[in-house]
Short mmCIF file of C-alpha atoms in Angstrom, two decimals:
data_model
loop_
_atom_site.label_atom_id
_atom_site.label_comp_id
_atom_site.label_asym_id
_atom_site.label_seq_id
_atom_site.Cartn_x
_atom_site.Cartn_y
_atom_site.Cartn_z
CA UNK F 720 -9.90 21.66 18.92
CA UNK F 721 -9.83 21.24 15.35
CA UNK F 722 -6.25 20.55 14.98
CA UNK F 723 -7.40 17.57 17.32
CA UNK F 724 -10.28 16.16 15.13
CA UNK F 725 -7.56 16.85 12.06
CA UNK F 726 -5.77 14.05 13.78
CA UNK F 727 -8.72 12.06 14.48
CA UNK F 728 -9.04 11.86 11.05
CA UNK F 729 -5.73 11.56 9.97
CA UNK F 730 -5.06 8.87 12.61
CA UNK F 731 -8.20 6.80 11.28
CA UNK F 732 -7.26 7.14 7.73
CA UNK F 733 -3.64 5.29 8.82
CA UNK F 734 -5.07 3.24 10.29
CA UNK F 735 -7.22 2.08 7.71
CA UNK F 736 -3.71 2.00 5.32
CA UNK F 737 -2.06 0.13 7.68
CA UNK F 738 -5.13 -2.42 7.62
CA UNK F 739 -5.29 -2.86 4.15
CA UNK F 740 -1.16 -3.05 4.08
CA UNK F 741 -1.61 -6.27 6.41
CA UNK F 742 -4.38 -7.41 4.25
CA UNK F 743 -2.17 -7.26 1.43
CA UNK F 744 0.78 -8.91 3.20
CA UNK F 745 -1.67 -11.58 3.79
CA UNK F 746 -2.19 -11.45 0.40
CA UNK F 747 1.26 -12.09 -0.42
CA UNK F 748 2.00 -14.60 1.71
CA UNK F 749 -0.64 -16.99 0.49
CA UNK F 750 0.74 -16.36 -2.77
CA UNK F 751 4.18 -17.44 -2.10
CA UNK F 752 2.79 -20.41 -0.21
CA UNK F 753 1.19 -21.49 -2.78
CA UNK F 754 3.62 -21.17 -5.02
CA UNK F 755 5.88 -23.22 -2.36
CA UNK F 756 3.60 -25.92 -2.56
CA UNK F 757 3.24 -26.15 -6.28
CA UNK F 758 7.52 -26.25 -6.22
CA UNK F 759 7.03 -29.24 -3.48
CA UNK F 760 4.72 -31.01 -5.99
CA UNK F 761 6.70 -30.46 -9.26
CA UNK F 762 9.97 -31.41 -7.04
CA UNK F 763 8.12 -34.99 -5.59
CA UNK F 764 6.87 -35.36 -8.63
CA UNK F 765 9.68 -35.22 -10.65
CA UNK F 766 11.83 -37.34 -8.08
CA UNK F 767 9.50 -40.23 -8.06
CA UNK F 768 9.19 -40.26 -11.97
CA UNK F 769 12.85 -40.64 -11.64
CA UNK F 770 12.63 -43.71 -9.45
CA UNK F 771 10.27 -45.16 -11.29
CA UNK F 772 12.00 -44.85 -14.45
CA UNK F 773 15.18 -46.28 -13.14
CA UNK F 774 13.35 -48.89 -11.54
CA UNK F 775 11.33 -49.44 -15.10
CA UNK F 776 14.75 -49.32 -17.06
CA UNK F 777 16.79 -52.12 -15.13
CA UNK F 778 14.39 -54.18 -16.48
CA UNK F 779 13.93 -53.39 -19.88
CA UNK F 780 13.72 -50.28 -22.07
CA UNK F 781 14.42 -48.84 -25.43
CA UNK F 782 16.35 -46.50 -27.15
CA UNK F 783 13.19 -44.96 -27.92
CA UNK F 784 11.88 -44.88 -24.25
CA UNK F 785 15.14 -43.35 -22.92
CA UNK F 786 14.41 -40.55 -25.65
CA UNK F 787 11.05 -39.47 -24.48
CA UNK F 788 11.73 -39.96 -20.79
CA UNK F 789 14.85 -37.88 -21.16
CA UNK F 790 12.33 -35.72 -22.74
CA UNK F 791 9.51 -35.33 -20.52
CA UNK F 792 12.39 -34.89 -17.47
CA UNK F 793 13.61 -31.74 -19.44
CA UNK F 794 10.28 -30.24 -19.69
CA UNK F 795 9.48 -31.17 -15.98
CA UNK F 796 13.23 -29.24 -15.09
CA UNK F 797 11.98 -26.52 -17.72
CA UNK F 798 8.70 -26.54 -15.41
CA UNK F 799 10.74 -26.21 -12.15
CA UNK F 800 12.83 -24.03 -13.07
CA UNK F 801 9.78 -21.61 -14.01
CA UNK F 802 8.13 -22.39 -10.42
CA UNK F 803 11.51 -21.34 -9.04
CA UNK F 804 11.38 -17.71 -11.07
CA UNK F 805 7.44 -17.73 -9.62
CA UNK F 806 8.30 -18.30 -6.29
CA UNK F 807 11.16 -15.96 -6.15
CA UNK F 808 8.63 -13.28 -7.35
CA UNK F 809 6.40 -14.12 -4.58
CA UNK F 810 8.95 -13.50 -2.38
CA UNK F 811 9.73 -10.44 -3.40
CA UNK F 812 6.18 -9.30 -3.07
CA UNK F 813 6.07 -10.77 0.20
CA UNK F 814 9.35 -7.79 0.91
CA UNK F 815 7.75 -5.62 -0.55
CA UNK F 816 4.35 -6.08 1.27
CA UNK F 817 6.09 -6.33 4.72
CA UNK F 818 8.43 -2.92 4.41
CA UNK F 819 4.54 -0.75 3.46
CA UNK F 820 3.07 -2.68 6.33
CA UNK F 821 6.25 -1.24 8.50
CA UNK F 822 6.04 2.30 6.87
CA UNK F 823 1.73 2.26 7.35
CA UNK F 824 3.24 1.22 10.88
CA UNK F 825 5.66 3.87 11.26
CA UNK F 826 3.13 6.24 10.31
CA UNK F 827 0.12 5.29 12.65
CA UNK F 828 2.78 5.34 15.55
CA UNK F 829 4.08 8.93 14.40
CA UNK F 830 0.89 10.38 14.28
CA UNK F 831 -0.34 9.14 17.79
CA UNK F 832 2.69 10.48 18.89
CA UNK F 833 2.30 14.00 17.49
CA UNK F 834 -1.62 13.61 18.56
CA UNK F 835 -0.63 13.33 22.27
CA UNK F 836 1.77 15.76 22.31
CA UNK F 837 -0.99 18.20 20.88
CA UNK F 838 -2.95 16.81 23.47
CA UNK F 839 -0.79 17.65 26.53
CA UNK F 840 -0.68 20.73 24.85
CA UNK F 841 -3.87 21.46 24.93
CA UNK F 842 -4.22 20.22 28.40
CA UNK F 843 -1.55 22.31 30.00
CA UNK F 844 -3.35 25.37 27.98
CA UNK F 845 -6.52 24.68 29.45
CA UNK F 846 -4.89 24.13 33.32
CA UNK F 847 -3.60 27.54 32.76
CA UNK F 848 -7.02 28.92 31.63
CA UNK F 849 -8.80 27.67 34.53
CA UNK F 850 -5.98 28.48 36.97
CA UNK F 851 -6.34 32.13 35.92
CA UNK F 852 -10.21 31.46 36.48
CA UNK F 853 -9.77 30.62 39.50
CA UNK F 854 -7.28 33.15 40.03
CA UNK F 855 -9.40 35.81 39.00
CA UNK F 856 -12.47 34.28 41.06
CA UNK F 857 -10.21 34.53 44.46
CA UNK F 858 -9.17 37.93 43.69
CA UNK F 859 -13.09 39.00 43.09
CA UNK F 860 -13.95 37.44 46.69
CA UNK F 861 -10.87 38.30 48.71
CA UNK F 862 -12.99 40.89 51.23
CA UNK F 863 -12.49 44.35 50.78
CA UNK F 864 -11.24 45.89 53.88
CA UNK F 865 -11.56 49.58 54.34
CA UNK F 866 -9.12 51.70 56.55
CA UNK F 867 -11.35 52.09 59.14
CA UNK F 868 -11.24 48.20 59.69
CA UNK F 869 -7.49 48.56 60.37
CA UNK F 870 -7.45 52.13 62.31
CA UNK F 871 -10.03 49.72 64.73
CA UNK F 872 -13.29 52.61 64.15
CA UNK F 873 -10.80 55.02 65.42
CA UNK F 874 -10.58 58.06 63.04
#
């Protein structure tokens, strides 16, 4: 019976892994979506500064202009290009987070496994005991016949 509660125990404790694992996943995955969206802002960002600046220089612009758009462009690449390590990271976490969620999985399902089997076990141990209860219990009342029952009285 012990062995049993052992697995109780062991099957809560997994259980509460495999909840924090998800919660971590979760974790993970707001992460990387955030760092998505920061990559969609830099990336709309950057293309309408573009447009604007072409539409800006077919009217008119400097030498001087050209040299600190071309400028601020590089630094906004720079800045994209840094979002794209970051969200590349978060995507690896994300990996990572899934395959412990699978092994916290894994293990949850492996222990209920092993927990039923003990289980049956124990159930076909205690059908036996009580079998041999009852066994014994027929045995005790089957009615003791002497030979004088069988001879008919005649001795």
């Amino acid at each position: 019976m012990s062995a049993i509660k052992s697995f109780l125990l062991a099957i809560d404790m997994a259980t509460l892994k495999r909840d924090q694992a998800n919660q971590g996943l979760m974790r993970a995955q707001n992460a990387y979506l955030f760092a998505q969206d920061q990559m969609s802002q830099l990336e709309t960002y950057a293309a309408e500064t573009e447009s604007r600046w072409t539409a800006a220089a077919q009217i008119s612009t400097s030498p001087e202009m050209m040299k600190h758009h071309y400028q601020f462009m590089g630094r906004l690449h720079h800045a994209i290009s840094l979002q794209t390590e970051a969200l590349g990271n978060e995507h690896r976490k994300v990996d990572l987070a899934k395959r412990v969620v699978l092994q916290a999985e894994f293990r949850l399902v492996s222990l209920k496994q092993v927990l039923a089997k003990k289980q049956a076990g124990l159930d076909v141990l205690l059908a036996r005991r009580e079998q041999k209860q009852m066994d014994e219990f027929a045995a005790m009342r089957k009615p003791q016949f002497s030979d004088e029952y069988f001879s008919g009285g005649r001795s």
